[in-house]
JSON list of C-alpha atoms in Angstrom, two decimals:
[
{"chain": "A", "resi": 1, "resn": "GLU", "atom": "CA", "xyz": [19.78, 15.30, 3.07]},
{"chain": "A", "resi": 2, "resn": "THR", "atom": "CA", "xyz": [17.26, 16.44, 0.53]},
{"chain": "A", "resi": 3, "resn": "GLY", "atom": "CA", "xyz": [14.72, 14.69, -1.67]},
{"chain": "A", "resi": 4, "resn": "VAL", "atom": "CA", "xyz": [14.25, 10.97, -1.42]},
{"chain": "A", "resi": 5, "resn": "THR", "atom": "CA", "xyz": [17.01, 8.76, -0.04]},
{"chain": "A", "resi": 6, "resn": "GLN", "atom": "CA", "xyz": [17.30, 4.98, -0.05]},
{"chain": "A", "resi": 7, "resn": "THR", "atom": "CA", "xyz": [19.56, 2.64, 1.89]},
{"chain": "A", "resi": 8, "resn": "PRO", "atom": "CA", "xyz": [21.36, 0.47, 1.23]},
{"chain": "A", "resi": 9, "resn": "ARG", "atom": "CA", "xyz": [22.27, 1.29, -2.37]},
{"chain": "A", "resi": 10, "resn": "HIS", "atom": "CA", "xyz": [23.40, -2.28, -3.02]},
{"chain": "A", "resi": 11, "resn": "LEU", "atom": "CA", "xyz": [22.38, -5.48, -1.29]},
{"chain": "A", "resi": 12, "resn": "VAL", "atom": "CA", "xyz": [23.34, -9.10, -1.86]},
{"chain": "A", "resi": 13, "resn": "MET", "atom": "CA", "xyz": [21.39, -11.70, 0.07]},
{"chain": "A", "resi": 14, "resn": "GLY", "atom": "CA", "xyz": [20.80, -15.41, 0.15]},
{"chain": "A", "resi": 15, "resn": "MET", "atom": "CA", "xyz": [17.39, -16.96, -0.31]},
{"chain": "A", "resi": 16, "resn": "THR", "atom": "CA", "xyz": [17.05, -17.72, 3.41]},
{"chain": "A", "resi": 17, "resn": "ASN", "atom": "CA", "xyz": [18.05, -14.25, 4.62]},
{"chain": "A", "resi": 18, "resn": "LYS", "atom": "CA", "xyz": [15.82, -11.53, 5.97]},
{"chain": "A", "resi": 19, "resn": "LYS", "atom": "CA", "xyz": [16.69, -7.98, 5.08]},
{"chain": "A", "resi": 20, "resn": "SER", "atom": "CA", "xyz": [15.00, -4.59, 4.87]},
{"chain": "A", "resi": 21, "resn": "LEU", "atom": "CA", "xyz": [15.18, -1.72, 2.43]},
{"chain": "A", "resi": 22, "resn": "LYS", "atom": "CA", "xyz": [14.71, 1.77, 3.79]},
{"chain": "A", "resi": 23, "resn": "CYS", "atom": "CA", "xyz": [13.35, 4.88, 2.12]},
{"chain": "A", "resi": 24, "resn": "GLU", "atom": "CA", "xyz": [13.17, 8.35, 3.59]},
{"chain": "A", "resi": 25, "resn": "GLN", "atom": "CA", "xyz": [11.68, 11.47, 2.04]},
{"chain": "A", "resi": 26, "resn": "HIS", "atom": "CA", "xyz": [12.51, 15.00, 3.16]},
{"chain": "A", "resi": 27, "resn": "LEU", "atom": "CA", "xyz": [9.87, 16.73, 1.03]},
{"chain": "A", "resi": 28, "resn": "GLY", "atom": "CA", "xyz": [6.93, 16.79, 3.41]},
{"chain": "A", "resi": 29, "resn": "HIS", "atom": "CA", "xyz": [4.95, 14.50, 1.12]},
{"chain": "A", "resi": 30, "resn": "ASN", "atom": "CA", "xyz": [1.99, 12.38, 2.18]},
{"chain": "A", "resi": 31, "resn": "ALA", "atom": "CA", "xyz": [2.21, 9.51, -0.29]},
{"chain": "A", "resi": 32, "resn": "MET", "atom": "CA", "xyz": [5.01, 6.99, -0.81]},
{"chain": "A", "resi": 33, "resn": "TYR", "atom": "CA", "xyz": [5.52, 4.20, -3.32]},
{"chain": "A", "resi": 34, "resn": "TRP", "atom": "CA", "xyz": [7.66, 1.12, -3.94]},
{"chain": "A", "resi": 35, "resn": "TYR", "atom": "CA", "xyz": [8.54, 0.19, -7.51]},
{"chain": "A", "resi": 36, "resn": "LYS", "atom": "CA", "xyz": [10.50, -2.73, -8.93]},
{"chain": "A", "resi": 37, "resn": "GLN", "atom": "CA", "xyz": [12.58, -2.59, -12.09]},
{"chain": "A", "resi": 38, "resn": "SER", "atom": "CA", "xyz": [13.81, -5.92, -13.40]},
{"chain": "A", "resi": 39, "resn": "ALA", "atom": "CA", "xyz": [16.32, -6.19, -16.22]},
{"chain": "A", "resi": 40, "resn": "LYS", "atom": "CA", "xyz": [14.84, -5.25, -19.60]},
{"chain": "A", "resi": 41, "resn": "LYS", "atom": "CA", "xyz": [11.43, -4.54, -18.04]},
{"chain": "A", "resi": 42, "resn": "PRO", "atom": "CA", "xyz": [9.53, -1.37, -17.20]},
{"chain": "A", "resi": 43, "resn": "LEU", "atom": "CA", "xyz": [9.19, -0.05, -13.68]},
{"chain": "A", "resi": 44, "resn": "GLU", "atom": "CA", "xyz": [6.37, -1.90, -11.94]},
{"chain": "A", "resi": 45, "resn": "LEU", "atom": "CA", "xyz": [4.38, -0.43, -9.08]},
{"chain": "A", "resi": 46, "resn": "MET", "atom": "CA", "xyz": [4.41, -2.64, -5.98]},
{"chain": "A", "resi": 47, "resn": "PHE", "atom": "CA", "xyz": [2.81, -0.69, -3.12]},
{"chain": "A", "resi": 48, "resn": "VAL", "atom": "CA", "xyz": [1.29, 2.72, -2.44]},
{"chain": "A", "resi": 49, "resn": "TYR", "atom": "CA", "xyz": [0.95, 4.33, 0.98]},
{"chain": "A", "resi": 50, "resn": "SER", "atom": "CA", "xyz": [-0.95, 7.47, 1.84]},
{"chain": "A", "resi": 51, "resn": "LEU", "atom": "CA", "xyz": [-0.65, 8.96, 5.33]},
{"chain": "A", "resi": 52, "resn": "GLU", "atom": "CA", "xyz": [0.87, 5.69, 6.54]},
{"chain": "A", "resi": 53, "resn": "GLU", "atom": "CA", "xyz": [-2.04, 3.64, 5.23]},
{"chain": "A", "resi": 54, "resn": "ARG", "atom": "CA", "xyz": [-1.54, 1.14, 2.42]},
{"chain": "A", "resi": 55, "resn": "VAL", "atom": "CA", "xyz": [-3.91, 1.97, -0.41]},
{"chain": "A", "resi": 56, "resn": "GLU", "atom": "CA", "xyz": [-2.54, -0.19, -3.19]},
{"chain": "A", "resi": 57, "resn": "ASN", "atom": "CA", "xyz": [-0.98, -3.63, -3.34]},
{"chain": "A", "resi": 58, "resn": "ASN", "atom": "CA", "xyz": [-0.22, -4.60, -6.89]},
{"chain": "A", "resi": 59, "resn": "SER", "atom": "CA", "xyz": [-0.47, -8.39, -6.45]},
{"chain": "A", "resi": 60, "resn": "VAL", "atom": "CA", "xyz": [2.94, -8.58, -4.84]},
{"chain": "A", "resi": 61, "resn": "PRO", "atom": "CA", "xyz": [4.03, -11.90, -3.25]},
{"chain": "A", "resi": 62, "resn": "SER", "atom": "CA", "xyz": [3.93, -12.01, 0.54]},
{"chain": "A", "resi": 63, "resn": "ARG", "atom": "CA", "xyz": [7.71, -12.45, 0.74]},
{"chain": "A", "resi": 64, "resn": "PHE", "atom": "CA", "xyz": [7.73, -8.66, 0.25]},
{"chain": "A", "resi": 65, "resn": "SER", "atom": "CA", "xyz": [6.29, -6.89, 3.27]},
{"chain": "A", "resi": 66, "resn": "PRO", "atom": "CA", "xyz": [6.04, -3.08, 3.31]},
{"chain": "A", "resi": 67, "resn": "GLU", "atom": "CA", "xyz": [5.90, -0.92, 6.41]},
{"chain": "A", "resi": 68, "resn": "CYS", "atom": "CA", "xyz": [5.19, 2.79, 6.70]},
{"chain": "A", "resi": 69, "resn": "PRO", "atom": "CA", "xyz": [5.67, 3.94, 10.31]},
{"chain": "A", "resi": 70, "resn": "ASN", "atom": "CA", "xyz": [5.20, 7.62, 9.43]},
{"chain": "A", "resi": 71, "resn": "SER", "atom": "CA", "xyz": [4.78, 9.75, 6.34]},
{"chain": "A", "resi": 72, "resn": "SER", "atom": "CA", "xyz": [8.54, 10.26, 5.96]},
{"chain": "A", "resi": 73, "resn": "HIS", "atom": "CA", "xyz": [9.70, 6.64, 6.13]},
{"chain": "A", "resi": 74, "resn": "LEU", "atom": "CA", "xyz": [8.92, 3.55, 4.12]},
{"chain": "A", "resi": 75, "resn": "PHE", "atom": "CA", "xyz": [10.44, 0.11, 4.51]},
{"chain": "A", "resi": 76, "resn": "LEU", "atom": "CA", "xyz": [10.36, -3.02, 2.40]},
{"chain": "A", "resi": 77, "resn": "HIS", "atom": "CA", "xyz": [11.02, -6.15, 4.43]},
{"chain": "A", "resi": 78, "resn": "LEU", "atom": "CA", "xyz": [12.36, -9.06, 2.44]},
{"chain": "A", "resi": 79, "resn": "HIS", "atom": "CA", "xyz": [12.34, -12.74, 3.40]},
{"chain": "A", "resi": 80, "resn": "THR", "atom": "CA", "xyz": [12.87, -16.02, 1.56]},
{"chain": "A", "resi": 81, "resn": "LEU", "atom": "CA", "xyz": [13.35, -14.26, -1.75]},
{"chain": "A", "resi": 82, "resn": "GLN", "atom": "CA", "xyz": [14.01, -16.00, -5.05]},
{"chain": "A", "resi": 83, "resn": "PRO", "atom": "CA", "xyz": [16.80, -15.24, -7.54]},
{"chain": "A", "resi": 84, "resn": "GLU", "atom": "CA", "xyz": [14.19, -13.78, -9.92]},
{"chain": "A", "resi": 85, "resn": "ASP", "atom": "CA", "xyz": [13.52, -11.08, -7.30]},
{"chain": "A", "resi": 86, "resn": "SER", "atom": "CA", "xyz": [16.90, -9.59, -8.14]},
{"chain": "A", "resi": 87, "resn": "ALA", "atom": "CA", "xyz": [16.13, -6.10, -9.43]},
{"chain": "A", "resi": 88, "resn": "LEU", "atom": "CA", "xyz": [16.40, -2.38, -8.79]},
{"chain": "A", "resi": 89, "resn": "TYR", "atom": "CA", "xyz": [13.91, -1.32, -6.11]},
{"chain": "A", "resi": 90, "resn": "LEU", "atom": "CA", "xyz": [12.87, 2.29, -6.30]},
{"chain": "A", "resi": 91, "resn": "CYS", "atom": "CA", "xyz": [11.04, 4.36, -3.73]},
{"chain": "A", "resi": 92, "resn": "ALA", "atom": "CA", "xyz": [9.07, 7.46, -4.68]},
{"chain": "A", "resi": 93, "resn": "SER", "atom": "CA", "xyz": [6.96, 10.06, -2.93]},
{"chain": "A", "resi": 94, "resn": "SER", "atom": "CA", "xyz": [4.35, 12.61, -3.97]},
{"chain": "A", "resi": 95, "resn": "GLN", "atom": "CA", "xyz": [2.55, 15.42, -2.21]},
{"chain": "A", "resi": 96, "resn": "ASP", "atom": "CA", "xyz": [-0.71, 13.52, -2.14]},
{"chain": "A", "resi": 97, "resn": "LEU", "atom": "CA", "xyz": [-2.30, 10.59, -3.90]},
{"chain": "A", "resi": 98, "resn": "GLY", "atom": "CA", "xyz": [-2.88, 12.20, -7.00]},
{"chain": "A", "resi": 99, "resn": "GLY", "atom": "CA", "xyz": [-4.04, 14.84, -8.32]},
{"chain": "A", "resi": 100, "resn": "VAL", "atom": "CA", "xyz": [-3.22, 13.81, -11.83]},
{"chain": "A", "resi": 101, "resn": "ALA", "atom": "CA", "xyz": [-0.52, 16.44, -11.70]},
{"chain": "A", "resi": 102, "resn": "ASP", "atom": "CA", "xyz": [0.99, 15.08, -8.50]},
{"chain": "A", "resi": 103, "resn": "THR", "atom": "CA", "xyz": [4.56, 14.50, -9.55]},
{"chain": "A", "resi": 104, "resn": "GLN", "atom": "CA", "xyz": [6.33, 11.53, -8.05]},
{"chain": "A", "resi": 105, "resn": "TYR", "atom": "CA", "xyz": [9.90, 12.06, -6.89]},
{"chain": "A", "resi": 106, "resn": "PHE", "atom": "CA", "xyz": [12.16, 9.03, -6.94]},
{"chain": "A", "resi": 107, "resn": "GLY", "atom": "CA", "xyz": [15.05, 7.91, -4.81]},
{"chain": "A", "resi": 108, "resn": "PRO", "atom": "CA", "xyz": [18.22, 6.46, -6.35]},
{"chain": "A", "resi": 109, "resn": "GLY", "atom": "CA", "xyz": [17.14, 2.87, -5.78]},
{"chain": "A", "resi": 110, "resn": "THR", "atom": "CA", "xyz": [18.55, -0.23, -4.10]},
{"chain": "A", "resi": 111, "resn": "ARG", "atom": "CA", "xyz": [20.20, -2.75, -6.42]},
{"chain": "A", "resi": 112, "resn": "LEU", "atom": "CA", "xyz": [19.23, -6.14, -4.94]},
{"chain": "A", "resi": 113, "resn": "THR", "atom": "CA", "xyz": [20.89, -9.42, -5.88]},
{"chain": "A", "resi": 114, "resn": "VAL", "atom": "CA", "xyz": [19.46, -12.67, -4.53]},
{"chain": "A", "resi": 115, "resn": "LEU", "atom": "CA", "xyz": [21.84, -15.61, -4.68]},
{"chain": "B", "resi": 1, "resn": "ASP", "atom": "CA", "xyz": [0.24, -7.19, -21.70]},
{"chain": "B", "resi": 2, "resn": "GLN", "atom": "CA", "xyz": [2.27, -4.01, -21.77]},
{"chain": "B", "resi": 3, "resn": "GLN", "atom": "CA", "xyz": [0.06, -0.93, -21.71]},
{"chain": "B", "resi": 4, "resn": "VAL", "atom": "CA", "xyz": [2.82, 1.60, -22.39]},
{"chain": "B", "resi": 5, "resn": "LYS", "atom": "CA", "xyz": [5.44, 0.84, -25.00]},
{"chain": "B", "resi": 6, "resn": "GLN", "atom": "CA", "xyz": [8.61, 2.54, -26.08]},
{"chain": "B", "resi": 7, "resn": "ASN", "atom": "CA", "xyz": [9.62, 0.59, -29.14]},
{"chain": "B", "resi": 8, "resn": "SER", "atom": "CA", "xyz": [13.06, 2.12, -29.57]},
{"chain": "B", "resi": 9, "resn": "PRO", "atom": "CA", "xyz": [15.47, 0.91, -26.89]},
{"chain": "B", "resi": 10, "resn": "SER", "atom": "CA", "xyz": [18.09, 3.41, -28.02]},
{"chain": "B", "resi": 11, "resn": "LEU", "atom": "CA", "xyz": [18.50, 6.58, -30.05]},
{"chain": "B", "resi": 12, "resn": "SER", "atom": "CA", "xyz": [21.61, 8.46, -31.13]},
{"chain": "B", "resi": 13, "resn": "VAL", "atom": "CA", "xyz": [21.43, 12.13, -32.16]},
{"chain": "B", "resi": 14, "resn": "GLN", "atom": "CA", "xyz": [23.96, 14.77, -33.12]},
{"chain": "B", "resi": 15, "resn": "GLU", "atom": "CA", "xyz": [24.39, 17.67, -30.72]},
{"chain": "B", "resi": 16, "resn": "GLY", "atom": "CA", "xyz": [22.28, 20.63, -31.77]},
{"chain": "B", "resi": 17, "resn": "ARG", "atom": "CA", "xyz": [19.77, 18.54, -33.70]},
{"chain": "B", "resi": 18, "resn": "ILE", "atom": "CA", "xyz": [16.29, 17.49, -32.64]},
{"chain": "B", "resi": 19, "resn": "SER", "atom": "CA", "xyz": [15.73, 14.35, -30.56]},
{"chain": "B", "resi": 20, "resn": "ILE", "atom": "CA", "xyz": [12.33, 12.68, -30.90]},
{"chain": "B", "resi": 21, "resn": "LEU", "atom": "CA", "xyz": [11.36, 9.96, -28.46]},
{"chain": "B", "resi": 22, "resn": "ASN", "atom": "CA", "xyz": [8.16, 8.02, -29.04]},
{"chain": "B", "resi": 23, "resn": "CYS", "atom": "CA", "xyz": [5.69, 6.23, -26.83]},
{"chain": "B", "resi": 24, "resn": "ASP", "atom": "CA", "xyz": [2.50, 4.27, -27.55]},
{"chain": "B", "resi": 25, "resn": "TYR", "atom": "CA", "xyz": [-0.21, 3.23, -25.14]},
{"chain": "B", "resi": 26, "resn": "THR", "atom": "CA", "xyz": [-3.22, 0.96, -25.27]},
{"chain": "B", "resi": 27, "resn": "ASN", "atom": "CA", "xyz": [-5.44, 2.00, -22.36]},
{"chain": "B", "resi": 28, "resn": "SER", "atom": "CA", "xyz": [-7.84, 4.80, -23.28]},
{"chain": "B", "resi": 29, "resn": "MET", "atom": "CA", "xyz": [-8.49, 5.41, -19.54]},
{"chain": "B", "resi": 30, "resn": "PHE", "atom": "CA", "xyz": [-5.09, 7.02, -19.07]},
{"chain": "B", "resi": 31, "resn": "ASP", "atom": "CA", "xyz": [-5.67, 10.69, -18.29]},
{"chain": "B", "resi": 32, "resn": "TYR", "atom": "CA", "xyz": [-2.19, 12.06, -17.81]},
{"chain": "B", "resi": 33, "resn": "PHE", "atom": "CA", "xyz": [1.15, 11.36, -19.38]},
{"chain": "B", "resi": 34, "resn": "LEU", "atom": "CA", "xyz": [4.64, 12.06, -18.12]},
{"chain": "B", "resi": 35, "resn": "TRP", "atom": "CA", "xyz": [8.24, 11.81, -19.22]},
{"chain": "B", "resi": 36, "resn": "TYR", "atom": "CA", "xyz": [10.97, 10.95, -16.76]},
{"chain": "B", "resi": 37, "resn": "LYS", "atom": "CA", "xyz": [14.71, 11.10, -17.33]},
{"chain": "B", "resi": 38, "resn": "LYS", "atom": "CA", "xyz": [17.17, 8.78, -15.61]},
{"chain": "B", "resi": 39, "resn": "TYR", "atom": "CA", "xyz": [20.93, 9.08, -15.27]},
{"chain": "B", "resi": 40, "resn": "PRO", "atom": "CA", "xyz": [23.01, 6.06, -14.17]},
{"chain": "B", "resi": 41, "resn": "ALA", "atom": "CA", "xyz": [22.97, 5.43, -10.40]},
{"chain": "B", "resi": 42, "resn": "GLU", "atom": "CA", "xyz": [20.15, 7.94, -9.92]},
{"chain": "B", "resi": 43, "resn": "GLY", "atom": "CA", "xyz": [16.39, 7.61, -9.69]},
{"chain": "B", "resi": 44, "resn": "PRO", "atom": "CA", "xyz": [14.13, 8.86, -12.48]},
{"chain": "B", "resi": 45, "resn": "THR", "atom": "CA", "xyz": [13.47, 12.61, -12.41]},
{"chain": "B", "resi": 46, "resn": "PHE", "atom": "CA", "xyz": [10.33, 14.25, -13.71]},
{"chain": "B", "resi": 47, "resn": "LEU", "atom": "CA", "xyz": [10.81, 16.12, -16.97]},
{"chain": "B", "resi": 48, "resn": "ILE", "atom": "CA", "xyz": [7.50, 17.20, -18.48]},
{"chain": "B", "resi": 49, "resn": "SER", "atom": "CA", "xyz": [3.87, 16.11, -18.53]},
{"chain": "B", "resi": 50, "resn": "ILE", "atom": "CA", "xyz": [0.65, 16.55, -20.48]},
{"chain": "B", "resi": 51, "resn": "SER", "atom": "CA", "xyz": [-2.99, 16.18, -19.63]},
{"chain": "B", "resi": 52, "resn": "SER", "atom": "CA", "xyz": [-5.20, 14.12, -21.92]},
{"chain": "B", "resi": 53, "resn": "ILE", "atom": "CA", "xyz": [-7.25, 17.25, -22.68]},
{"chain": "B", "resi": 54, "resn": "LYS", "atom": "CA", "xyz": [-4.29, 18.87, -24.41]},
{"chain": "B", "resi": 55, "resn": "ASP", "atom": "CA", "xyz": [-2.28, 17.95, -27.46]},
{"chain": "B", "resi": 56, "resn": "LYS", "atom": "CA", "xyz": [0.90, 19.87, -26.76]},
{"chain": "B", "resi": 57, "resn": "ASN", "atom": "CA", "xyz": [2.90, 21.11, -23.80]},
{"chain": "B", "resi": 58, "resn": "GLU", "atom": "CA", "xyz": [6.14, 23.03, -24.06]},
{"chain": "B", "resi": 59, "resn": "ASP", "atom": "CA", "xyz": [8.81, 23.76, -21.46]},
{"chain": "B", "resi": 60, "resn": "GLY", "atom": "CA", "xyz": [11.98, 25.34, -22.78]},
{"chain": "B", "resi": 61, "resn": "ARG", "atom": "CA", "xyz": [13.77, 22.88, -25.07]},
{"chain": "B", "resi": 62, "resn": "PHE", "atom": "CA", "xyz": [11.26, 20.13, -24.28]},
{"chain": "B", "resi": 63, "resn": "THR", "atom": "CA", "xyz": [7.89, 19.66, -25.97]},
{"chain": "B", "resi": 64, "resn": "VAL", "atom": "CA", "xyz": [5.50, 16.78, -25.53]},
{"chain": "B", "resi": 65, "resn": "PHE", "atom": "CA", "xyz": [2.88, 16.01, -28.16]},
{"chain": "B", "resi": 66, "resn": "LEU", "atom": "CA", "xyz": [-0.17, 13.84, -27.56]},
{"chain": "B", "resi": 67, "resn": "ASN", "atom": "CA", "xyz": [-2.21, 12.20, -30.32]},
{"chain": "B", "resi": 68, "resn": "LYS", "atom": "CA", "xyz": [-5.14, 10.58, -28.53]},
{"chain": "B", "resi": 69, "resn": "SER", "atom": "CA", "xyz": [-6.69, 9.04, -31.61]},
{"chain": "B", "resi": 70, "resn": "ALA", "atom": "CA", "xyz": [-3.43, 7.23, -32.34]},
{"chain": "B", "resi": 71, "resn": "LYS", "atom": "CA", "xyz": [-2.72, 6.63, -28.62]},
{"chain": "B", "resi": 72, "resn": "HIS", "atom": "CA", "xyz": [0.72, 8.03, -29.22]},
{"chain": "B", "resi": 73, "resn": "LEU", "atom": "CA", "xyz": [2.88, 10.62, -27.54]},
{"chain": "B", "resi": 74, "resn": "SER", "atom": "CA", "xyz": [6.29, 11.96, -28.32]},
{"chain": "B", "resi": 75, "resn": "LEU", "atom": "CA", "xyz": [8.96, 14.04, -26.62]},
{"chain": "B", "resi": 76, "resn": "HIS", "atom": "CA", "xyz": [10.91, 16.53, -28.70]},
{"chain": "B", "resi": 77, "resn": "ILE", "atom": "CA", "xyz": [14.18, 17.96, -27.45]},
{"chain": "B", "resi": 78, "resn": "VAL", "atom": "CA", "xyz": [15.62, 20.81, -29.45]},
{"chain": "B", "resi": 79, "resn": "PRO", "atom": "CA", "xyz": [18.41, 21.63, -29.60]},
{"chain": "B", "resi": 80, "resn": "SER", "atom": "CA", "xyz": [19.85, 18.45, -28.12]},
{"chain": "B", "resi": 81, "resn": "GLN", "atom": "CA", "xyz": [22.74, 18.83, -25.71]},
{"chain": "B", "resi": 82, "resn": "PRO", "atom": "CA", "xyz": [25.31, 16.31, -24.39]},
{"chain": "B", "resi": 83, "resn": "GLY", "atom": "CA", "xyz": [23.74, 16.57, -20.92]},
{"chain": "B", "resi": 84, "resn": "ASP", "atom": "CA", "xyz": [20.52, 15.19, -22.38]},
{"chain": "B", "resi": 85, "resn": "SER", "atom": "CA", "xyz": [22.17, 11.78, -22.74]},
{"chain": "B", "resi": 86, "resn": "ALA", "atom": "CA", "xyz": [20.14, 9.56, -20.39]},
{"chain": "B", "resi": 87, "resn": "VAL", "atom": "CA", "xyz": [17.37, 6.97, -20.36]},
{"chain": "B", "resi": 88, "resn": "TYR", "atom": "CA", "xyz": [13.93, 8.48, -20.95]},
{"chain": "B", "resi": 89, "resn": "PHE", "atom": "CA", "xyz": [10.81, 6.81, -19.59]},
{"chain": "B", "resi": 90, "resn": "CYS", "atom": "CA", "xyz": [7.31, 7.48, -20.78]},
{"chain": "B", "resi": 91, "resn": "ALA", "atom": "CA", "xyz": [4.63, 7.00, -18.12]},
{"chain": "B", "resi": 92, "resn": "ALA", "atom": "CA", "xyz": [0.85, 7.09, -18.13]},
{"chain": "B", "resi": 93, "resn": "SER", "atom": "CA", "xyz": [-1.38, 7.77, -15.18]},
{"chain": "B", "resi": 94, "resn": "ALA", "atom": "CA", "xyz": [-4.50, 5.87, -14.23]},
{"chain": "B", "resi": 95, "resn": "ARG", "atom": "CA", "xyz": [-6.54, 5.66, -11.04]},
{"chain": "B", "resi": 96, "resn": "GLY", "atom": "CA", "xyz": [-6.25, 2.67, -8.76]},
{"chain": "B", "resi": 97, "resn": "ILE", "atom": "CA", "xyz": [-9.18, 1.18, -6.90]},
{"chain": "B", "resi": 98, "resn": "GLN", "atom": "CA", "xyz": [-8.84, 3.58, -3.97]},
{"chain": "B", "resi": 99, "resn": "GLY", "atom": "CA", "xyz": [-8.14, 6.61, -6.11]},
{"chain": "B", "resi": 100, "resn": "ALA", "atom": "CA", "xyz": [-4.36, 6.45, -5.92]},
{"chain": "B", "resi": 101, "resn": "GLN", "atom": "CA", "xyz": [-2.53, 7.64, -8.98]},
{"chain": "B", "resi": 102, "resn": "LYS", "atom": "CA", "xyz": [-0.85, 4.67, -10.61]},
{"chain": "B", "resi": 103, "resn": "LEU", "atom": "CA", "xyz": [1.94, 5.27, -13.05]},
{"chain": "B", "resi": 104, "resn": "VAL", "atom": "CA", "xyz": [2.46, 2.71, -15.79]},
{"chain": "B", "resi": 105, "resn": "PHE", "atom": "CA", "xyz": [5.91, 2.99, -17.33]},
{"chain": "B", "resi": 106, "resn": "GLY", "atom": "CA", "xyz": [7.39, 2.11, -20.69]},
{"chain": "B", "resi": 107, "resn": "GLN", "atom": "CA", "xyz": [10.67, 0.22, -20.93]},
{"chain": "B", "resi": 108, "resn": "GLY", "atom": "CA", "xyz": [12.70, 3.34, -21.58]},
{"chain": "B", "resi": 109, "resn": "THR", "atom": "CA", "xyz": [14.76, 4.70, -24.48]},
{"chain": "B", "resi": 110, "resn": "ARG", "atom": "CA", "xyz": [18.47, 5.36, -24.06]},
{"chain": "B", "resi": 111, "resn": "LEU", "atom": "CA", "xyz": [19.28, 8.68, -25.74]},
{"chain": "B", "resi": 112, "resn": "THR", "atom": "CA", "xyz": [22.88, 9.43, -26.64]},
{"chain": "B", "resi": 113, "resn": "ILE", "atom": "CA", "xyz": [23.84, 12.90, -27.85]},
{"chain": "B", "resi": 114, "resn": "ASN", "atom": "CA", "xyz": [27.01, 12.89, -29.89]},
{"chain": "B", "resi": 115, "resn": "PRO", "atom": "CA", "xyz": [29.26, 15.98, -29.93]}
]
């Protein structure tokens, strides 16, 4: 595997379920990100991790809980979601936190549907 | 309040001609601008970027122009090729509270190159 991978690619869950999204990067990067893209809306930054430490939480509801056990893996734990949380969830990584030129590399995303 | 706007949701261009994608922003604190390209079922991939201290950056068929006084940037693709058909996202970079690079994205423009 190369680049940034995400599993699962598609997920359908009920509002009372608990599920997790997984992201793995094979680029040796130190920073990882979660983004959300709802229909007809721009990508929105949710969380930023650097060296396994959360450095940014963009006012995301607590029903989304990120976890970064090491610099290669990032999880997004989901519980008691709402139908409006249905969206494409994208993971990204960058070498560091940003140097302005620190390009972010994206995974293919998980298409989440909450029933 | 959307800080980065791509006002054209779609654009259709003849193969071999020039494609011009536009982006406007409102926050004068943005110091770096990027264009990402997205194919269906894939994550966005970095295309080209420009620092706020420059007004032009060229990479092969792709050129990005920045007009800071107008808070406007554009991506020129010439000549356009069928493989350029994709959704193009404009993004602007700002610093978060802890120094993390935060990308703010536009809604995207779907470019279709007709043979």
